[in-house]
């Protein structure tokens, strides 16, 4: 399936003016290489560049529930643009091994006047991708994408049972359709993140103004749903498809780009045990765990969370928010 076809669909959807979630939330967040440096080595079939990422071309008239199509998203579907050069240099601790460091001692022996290799351009303030909790130490940030949806209440119930706080990266129309859930998230001390209007994948290939719309309109919808005083602090690109452009757009909107360090791949419904074991294996102190409370049947996620929360407590973790 072609990306241009997807984009035409998106234009039609946008042209209608209605903030209707018309594209399937085939969230391949976990497949993104650009958002999670540690994922570079994870299995990610390269062949599925866009097939799975092409959202449904059948506009749905209701923002909720979302189509149950995540299984169709090829694991590699979001990777086509995820490794944009501007995002290939992680800013967080997870990327410490990947950060290109100019070799200081490489002055050519025969040509002393040769200019040193140029340093990579620093990120503009607020545009670097967050890969750690705000406080560091033995903390963890739980993040839930693609909601709010039918599973959000169960997720909130579990979080409350363990006194855990989490960050919800919401789809704008999902927030509009479920304002009570957004308000409950706020009331119970959790925080909010912008996950666009239509969950476009890839995102970075959209025209600039479309990306502006995806980010700013979603933020407005979330704020509207949450009520006066609602704060949205981060932006998470669908599939982790961050680019210099959309990171700057987010920063201009007061949103810090939010990555993750642990991809549970729960959206692919790999089984409860697999979701739990992945989190337990990959989590390090200060890490950010990616899970989903929307975008399809999340019963595996809920069941996994019920196991992960007591394990985290037992391991001495406390629950924190991502850095801002
Ligand atoms: Zn997503």
Short mmCIF file of C-alpha atoms and ligand atoms in Angstrom, two decimals:
data_model
loop_
_atom_site.label_atom_id
_atom_site.label_comp_id
_atom_site.label_asym_id
_atom_site.label_seq_id
_atom_site.Cartn_x
_atom_site.Cartn_y
_atom_site.Cartn_z
CA UNK A 1 0.00 0.00 0.00
CA UNK A 2 1.27 3.36 -0.81
CA UNK A 3 2.05 6.15 1.50
CA UNK A 4 0.65 8.72 -0.93
CA UNK A 5 -2.66 6.89 -0.82
CA UNK A 6 -2.61 7.14 2.91
CA UNK A 7 -1.86 10.79 2.72
CA UNK A 8 -4.68 11.42 0.34
CA UNK A 9 -6.94 9.68 2.77
CA UNK A 10 -5.65 11.82 5.53
CA UNK A 11 -6.23 14.93 3.52
CA UNK A 12 -9.76 13.90 2.88
CA UNK A 13 -10.22 13.24 6.53
CA UNK A 14 -8.75 16.55 7.49
CA UNK A 15 -10.63 18.34 4.77
CA UNK A 16 -13.88 17.27 6.32
CA UNK A 17 -13.08 19.44 9.24
CA UNK A 18 -14.59 17.08 11.74
CA UNK A 19 -12.26 15.83 14.39
CA UNK A 20 -13.18 12.27 13.74
CA UNK A 21 -10.76 9.50 14.31
CA UNK A 22 -10.82 8.17 10.84
CA UNK A 23 -7.61 6.28 10.74
CA UNK A 24 -7.09 2.99 12.40
CA UNK A 25 -4.93 3.11 15.43
CA UNK A 26 -2.69 0.40 14.25
CA UNK A 27 -0.18 1.51 16.73
CA UNK A 28 3.23 0.29 16.00
CA UNK A 29 4.67 2.51 18.63
CA UNK A 30 6.87 -0.24 19.76
CA UNK A 31 8.35 -0.71 16.37
CA UNK A 32 9.88 2.67 16.24
CA UNK A 33 13.60 2.76 16.21
CA UNK A 34 13.84 6.47 16.48
CA UNK A 35 12.09 6.72 19.78
CA UNK A 36 13.88 4.03 21.61
CA UNK A 37 17.55 3.61 21.00
CA UNK A 38 17.68 0.29 22.74
CA UNK A 39 15.17 -1.09 20.27
CA UNK A 40 17.65 -0.94 17.47
CA UNK A 41 18.66 -4.46 18.09
CA UNK A 42 15.19 -5.84 18.61
CA UNK A 43 13.51 -7.95 15.99
CA UNK A 44 11.96 -5.62 13.51
CA UNK A 45 11.27 -7.06 10.11
CA UNK A 46 12.42 -4.48 7.67
CA UNK A 47 10.17 -5.63 4.91
CA UNK A 48 6.96 -4.30 6.32
CA UNK A 49 7.81 -0.74 5.74
CA UNK A 50 4.41 0.64 5.08
CA UNK A 51 1.96 -2.13 4.57
CA UNK A 52 0.97 -2.38 8.15
CA UNK A 53 1.21 1.30 8.77
CA UNK A 54 -1.33 2.22 6.20
CA UNK A 55 -4.31 3.15 8.22
CA UNK A 56 -7.74 2.02 7.36
CA UNK A 57 -9.20 3.98 4.53
CA UNK A 58 -12.66 3.56 5.87
CA UNK A 59 -13.48 6.52 8.01
CA UNK A 60 -15.25 5.56 11.13
CA UNK A 61 -17.97 7.79 12.32
CA UNK A 62 -17.28 7.27 15.95
CA UNK A 63 -14.11 8.02 17.73
CA UNK A 64 -14.66 5.21 20.14
CA UNK A 65 -14.24 2.36 20.18
CA UNK A 66 -11.30 2.29 17.91
CA UNK A 67 -10.94 -0.40 15.31
CA UNK A 68 -9.23 -3.49 16.52
CA UNK A 69 -6.58 -3.54 13.93
CA UNK A 70 -3.26 -3.37 15.72
CA UNK A 71 -2.48 -6.92 14.80
CA UNK A 72 -2.27 -5.86 11.21
CA UNK A 73 0.50 -3.47 11.91
CA UNK A 74 3.71 -5.00 10.84
CA UNK A 75 6.28 -4.68 13.55
CA UNK A 76 8.52 -2.78 11.23
CA UNK A 77 5.80 -0.64 9.88
CA UNK A 78 6.71 2.48 11.70
CA UNK A 79 10.37 2.35 11.10
CA UNK A 80 10.56 3.89 7.69
CA UNK A 81 11.09 7.36 8.92
CA UNK A 82 11.84 6.76 12.51
CA UNK A 83 15.55 6.87 12.13
CA UNK A 84 15.71 10.33 10.72
CA UNK A 85 19.14 11.76 11.13
CA UNK A 86 17.95 14.34 13.56
CA UNK A 87 16.58 11.71 15.86
CA UNK A 88 19.35 9.23 15.53
CA UNK A 89 21.22 10.97 18.27
CA UNK A 90 19.36 10.08 21.42
CA UNK A 91 19.51 12.56 24.20
CA UNK A 92 18.80 10.32 27.10
CA UNK A 93 20.85 7.89 29.05
CA UNK A 94 19.68 5.03 26.92
CA UNK A 95 21.51 6.49 24.02
CA UNK A 96 24.80 6.99 25.66
CA UNK A 97 26.43 4.29 23.67
CA UNK A 98 25.04 5.52 20.41
CA UNK A 99 25.92 9.16 20.74
CA UNK A 100 28.48 9.99 18.15
CA UNK A 101 31.47 11.41 19.85
CA UNK A 102 34.02 13.21 17.79
CA UNK A 103 37.35 11.56 18.14
CA UNK A 104 39.60 14.19 19.61
CA UNK A 105 42.89 12.63 18.69
CA UNK A 106 42.37 12.23 15.01
CA UNK A 107 44.33 15.13 13.74
CA UNK A 108 45.88 13.92 10.52
CA UNK A 109 49.58 13.56 10.94
CA UNK A 110 50.43 15.13 7.63
CA UNK A 111 48.09 18.06 7.56
CA UNK A 112 47.88 19.93 10.78
CA UNK A 113 45.58 22.56 9.38
CA UNK A 114 42.80 20.15 8.54
CA UNK A 115 39.62 21.25 10.21
CA UNK A 116 38.25 19.04 12.91
CA UNK A 117 35.16 17.04 12.14
CA UNK A 118 32.11 19.19 12.71
CA UNK A 119 30.28 18.62 15.91
CA UNK A 120 26.69 17.53 15.58
CA UNK A 121 24.30 20.41 15.91
CA UNK A 122 22.85 20.57 19.39
CA UNK A 123 19.15 20.13 19.81
CA UNK A 124 17.15 23.29 20.21
CA UNK A 125 15.95 23.78 23.78
CA UNK A 126 13.09 21.49 24.66
CA UNK A 127 13.24 19.45 21.47
CA UNK A 128 15.36 16.52 22.56
CA UNK A 129 13.53 13.29 23.21
CA UNK A 130 13.05 12.31 26.83
CA UNK A 131 14.25 8.84 27.74
CA UNK A 132 14.19 8.94 31.51
CA UNK A 133 12.13 9.82 34.49
CA UNK A 134 12.37 13.29 35.93
CA UNK A 135 13.94 12.16 39.14
CA UNK A 136 16.12 9.27 38.10
CA UNK A 137 17.07 6.82 40.80
CA UNK A 138 15.05 3.68 41.28
CA UNK A 139 11.98 5.05 39.55
CA UNK A 140 9.90 4.05 36.59
CA UNK A 141 7.55 6.02 34.37
CA UNK A 142 4.59 4.06 33.10
CA UNK A 143 3.15 5.42 29.86
CA UNK A 144 -0.04 4.37 28.09
CA UNK A 145 -0.76 5.27 24.48
CA UNK A 146 -3.69 5.51 22.09
CA UNK A 147 -6.45 6.07 24.62
CA UNK A 148 -8.49 6.91 26.40
CA UNK A 149 -10.59 3.90 25.57
CA UNK A 150 -12.48 0.97 27.03
CA UNK A 151 -9.48 -0.32 28.96
CA UNK A 152 -8.51 2.99 30.52
CA UNK A 153 -10.78 2.57 33.52
CA UNK A 154 -9.25 -0.82 34.33
CA UNK A 155 -5.77 0.61 34.00
CA UNK A 156 -6.69 3.45 36.34
CA UNK A 157 -8.19 1.02 38.86
CA UNK A 158 -4.95 -0.98 38.92
CA UNK A 159 -2.77 2.09 39.20
CA UNK A 160 -4.86 3.31 42.12
CA UNK A 161 -4.53 -0.02 43.89
CA UNK A 162 -0.76 0.34 43.94
CA UNK A 163 -0.57 4.08 44.34
CA UNK A 164 1.10 4.29 40.96
CA UNK A 165 1.10 7.36 38.76
CA UNK A 166 1.32 7.17 35.01
CA UNK A 167 1.37 9.28 31.88
CA UNK A 168 -1.31 8.91 29.21
CA UNK A 169 -0.45 9.76 25.61
CA UNK A 170 -3.85 10.42 24.16
CA UNK A 171 -5.35 10.60 20.72
CA UNK A 172 -7.21 13.89 20.45
CA UNK A 173 -10.56 12.51 19.25
CA UNK A 174 -10.37 9.74 21.82
CA UNK A 175 -10.07 12.38 24.51
CA UNK A 176 -12.98 14.28 23.00
CA UNK A 177 -15.10 11.14 23.02
CA UNK A 178 -14.18 10.21 26.59
CA UNK A 179 -13.90 13.41 28.60
CA UNK A 180 -14.83 11.68 31.84
CA UNK A 181 -11.80 9.45 31.51
CA UNK A 182 -9.51 12.38 30.83
CA UNK A 183 -10.89 14.10 33.88
CA UNK A 184 -10.45 10.97 35.97
CA UNK A 185 -6.85 10.69 34.81
CA UNK A 186 -6.27 14.24 35.99
CA UNK A 187 -8.17 13.83 39.23
CA UNK A 188 -6.16 10.78 40.21
CA UNK A 189 -2.85 12.53 39.73
CA UNK A 190 -1.73 11.15 36.41
CA UNK A 191 -0.41 13.27 33.57
CA UNK A 192 -1.18 13.81 29.93
CA UNK A 193 0.72 13.59 26.69
CA UNK A 194 -0.28 14.47 23.13
CA UNK A 195 -0.37 11.54 20.71
CA UNK A 196 -1.80 13.42 17.69
CA UNK A 197 -5.24 13.59 16.11
CA UNK A 198 -5.09 10.81 13.54
CA UNK A 199 -2.08 8.76 14.64
CA UNK A 200 -0.41 9.15 11.24
CA UNK A 201 2.31 6.68 10.38
CA UNK A 202 4.72 7.68 9.17
CA UNK A 203 4.32 11.15 10.56
CA UNK A 204 7.51 12.88 9.52
CA UNK A 205 6.63 12.70 5.81
CA UNK A 206 3.50 14.76 6.28
CA UNK A 207 3.70 18.40 5.19
CA UNK A 208 4.74 20.71 7.97
CA UNK A 209 1.31 22.28 8.37
CA UNK A 210 -0.30 18.88 8.67
CA UNK A 211 2.09 17.96 11.44
CA UNK A 212 1.30 21.24 13.15
CA UNK A 213 -2.37 20.34 12.97
CA UNK A 214 -1.83 16.82 14.28
CA UNK A 215 0.01 18.09 17.32
CA UNK A 216 -1.74 21.32 18.18
CA UNK A 217 -5.31 20.18 17.50
CA UNK A 218 -4.80 17.04 19.58
CA UNK A 219 -3.49 19.12 22.44
CA UNK A 220 -6.53 21.38 22.20
CA UNK A 221 -8.87 18.38 22.24
CA UNK A 222 -7.20 16.90 25.29
CA UNK A 223 -7.32 20.21 27.13
CA UNK A 224 -10.95 20.69 26.17
CA UNK A 225 -11.82 17.21 27.42
CA UNK A 226 -9.86 17.57 30.63
CA UNK A 227 -11.40 20.87 31.58
CA UNK A 228 -9.94 24.12 32.84
CA UNK A 229 -6.37 23.92 33.94
CA UNK A 230 -5.57 20.76 32.03
CA UNK A 231 -1.86 20.44 31.38
CA UNK A 232 -0.43 18.47 28.51
CA UNK A 233 3.29 18.19 28.99
CA UNK A 234 4.66 15.86 26.32
CA UNK A 235 4.27 14.84 22.70
CA UNK A 236 4.80 11.29 21.56
CA UNK A 237 4.96 10.77 17.81
CA UNK A 238 3.01 7.76 16.56
CA UNK A 239 5.41 4.91 16.18
CA UNK A 240 8.07 7.12 17.67
CA UNK A 241 8.44 8.80 14.31
CA UNK A 242 10.09 11.91 15.62
CA UNK A 243 11.77 14.36 13.31
CA UNK A 244 13.49 17.67 13.83
CA UNK A 245 10.37 19.29 12.43
CA UNK A 246 7.77 17.64 14.61
CA UNK A 247 9.96 17.91 17.68
CA UNK A 248 10.22 21.64 17.10
CA UNK A 249 6.48 21.91 16.50
CA UNK A 250 5.91 20.13 19.78
CA UNK A 251 8.36 22.32 21.63
CA UNK A 252 6.67 25.42 20.25
CA UNK A 253 3.42 24.06 21.66
CA UNK A 254 5.02 23.56 25.05
CA UNK A 255 5.33 19.81 24.65
CA UNK A 256 8.49 17.82 25.28
CA UNK A 257 9.08 14.90 22.91
CA UNK A 258 8.62 11.69 24.85
CA UNK A 259 10.34 8.44 23.98
CA UNK A 260 10.57 5.21 25.92
CA UNK A 261 13.20 2.76 27.05
CA UNK A 262 11.08 -0.36 27.43
CA UNK A 263 8.80 -1.46 24.63
CA UNK A 264 6.47 -4.14 25.90
CA UNK A 265 4.99 -4.56 22.41
CA UNK A 266 1.66 -5.10 24.09
CA UNK A 267 -0.13 -3.64 21.09
CA UNK A 268 0.79 -6.80 19.16
CA UNK A 269 -0.88 -8.96 21.82
CA UNK A 270 2.10 -11.24 22.32
CA UNK A 271 0.60 -12.81 25.43
CA UNK A 272 0.48 -11.64 29.01
CA UNK A 273 3.59 -13.52 30.07
CA UNK A 274 5.57 -12.02 27.20
CA UNK A 275 4.52 -8.48 28.05
CA UNK A 276 5.49 -9.01 31.67
CA UNK A 277 8.81 -10.69 30.94
CA UNK A 278 9.81 -8.05 28.42
CA UNK A 279 9.23 -5.31 30.94
CA UNK A 280 11.05 -7.17 33.67
CA UNK A 281 14.01 -7.91 31.46
CA UNK A 282 14.44 -4.49 29.87
CA UNK A 283 13.63 -2.12 32.68
CA UNK A 284 16.43 -0.21 34.30
CA UNK A 285 16.08 2.44 36.98
CA UNK A 286 14.79 5.69 35.57
CA UNK A 287 13.25 3.95 32.59
CA UNK A 288 10.06 4.63 30.69
CA UNK A 289 7.74 1.71 29.91
CA UNK A 290 5.48 1.85 26.87
CA UNK A 291 2.08 0.19 26.99
CA UNK A 292 -1.32 0.90 25.48
CA UNK A 293 -4.71 1.60 26.99
CA UNK A 294 -6.34 2.21 23.61
CA UNK A 295 -6.27 1.18 20.00
CA UNK A 296 -7.94 -2.19 20.37
CA UNK A 297 -8.49 -5.02 22.81
CA UNK A 298 -6.17 -4.33 25.73
CA UNK A 299 -7.08 -7.24 27.96
CA UNK A 300 -3.51 -8.55 27.74
CA UNK A 301 -2.15 -5.18 28.77
CA UNK A 302 -4.47 -5.00 31.75
CA UNK A 303 -3.58 -8.51 32.86
CA UNK A 304 0.12 -7.81 32.44
CA UNK A 305 -0.15 -4.58 34.38
CA UNK A 306 -1.77 -6.48 37.24
CA UNK A 307 1.41 -8.55 37.47
CA UNK A 308 3.89 -5.80 36.75
CA UNK A 309 2.70 -3.37 39.38
CA UNK A 310 3.30 -5.63 42.40
CA UNK A 311 6.59 -6.74 40.86
CA UNK A 312 7.73 -3.15 40.50
CA UNK A 313 6.81 -2.43 44.09
CA UNK A 314 8.60 -5.54 45.24
CA UNK A 315 11.68 -4.53 43.27
CA UNK A 316 11.76 -1.23 45.09
CA UNK A 317 10.66 0.96 42.24
CA UNK A 318 8.65 4.07 42.82
CA UNK A 319 6.47 5.59 40.18
CA UNK A 320 7.48 8.83 38.56
CA UNK A 321 6.80 10.97 35.54
CA UNK A 322 9.07 11.46 32.56
CA UNK A 323 11.43 14.39 32.54
CA UNK A 324 10.05 17.55 31.03
ZN1 LIG B 1 0.28 5.04 19.34
#
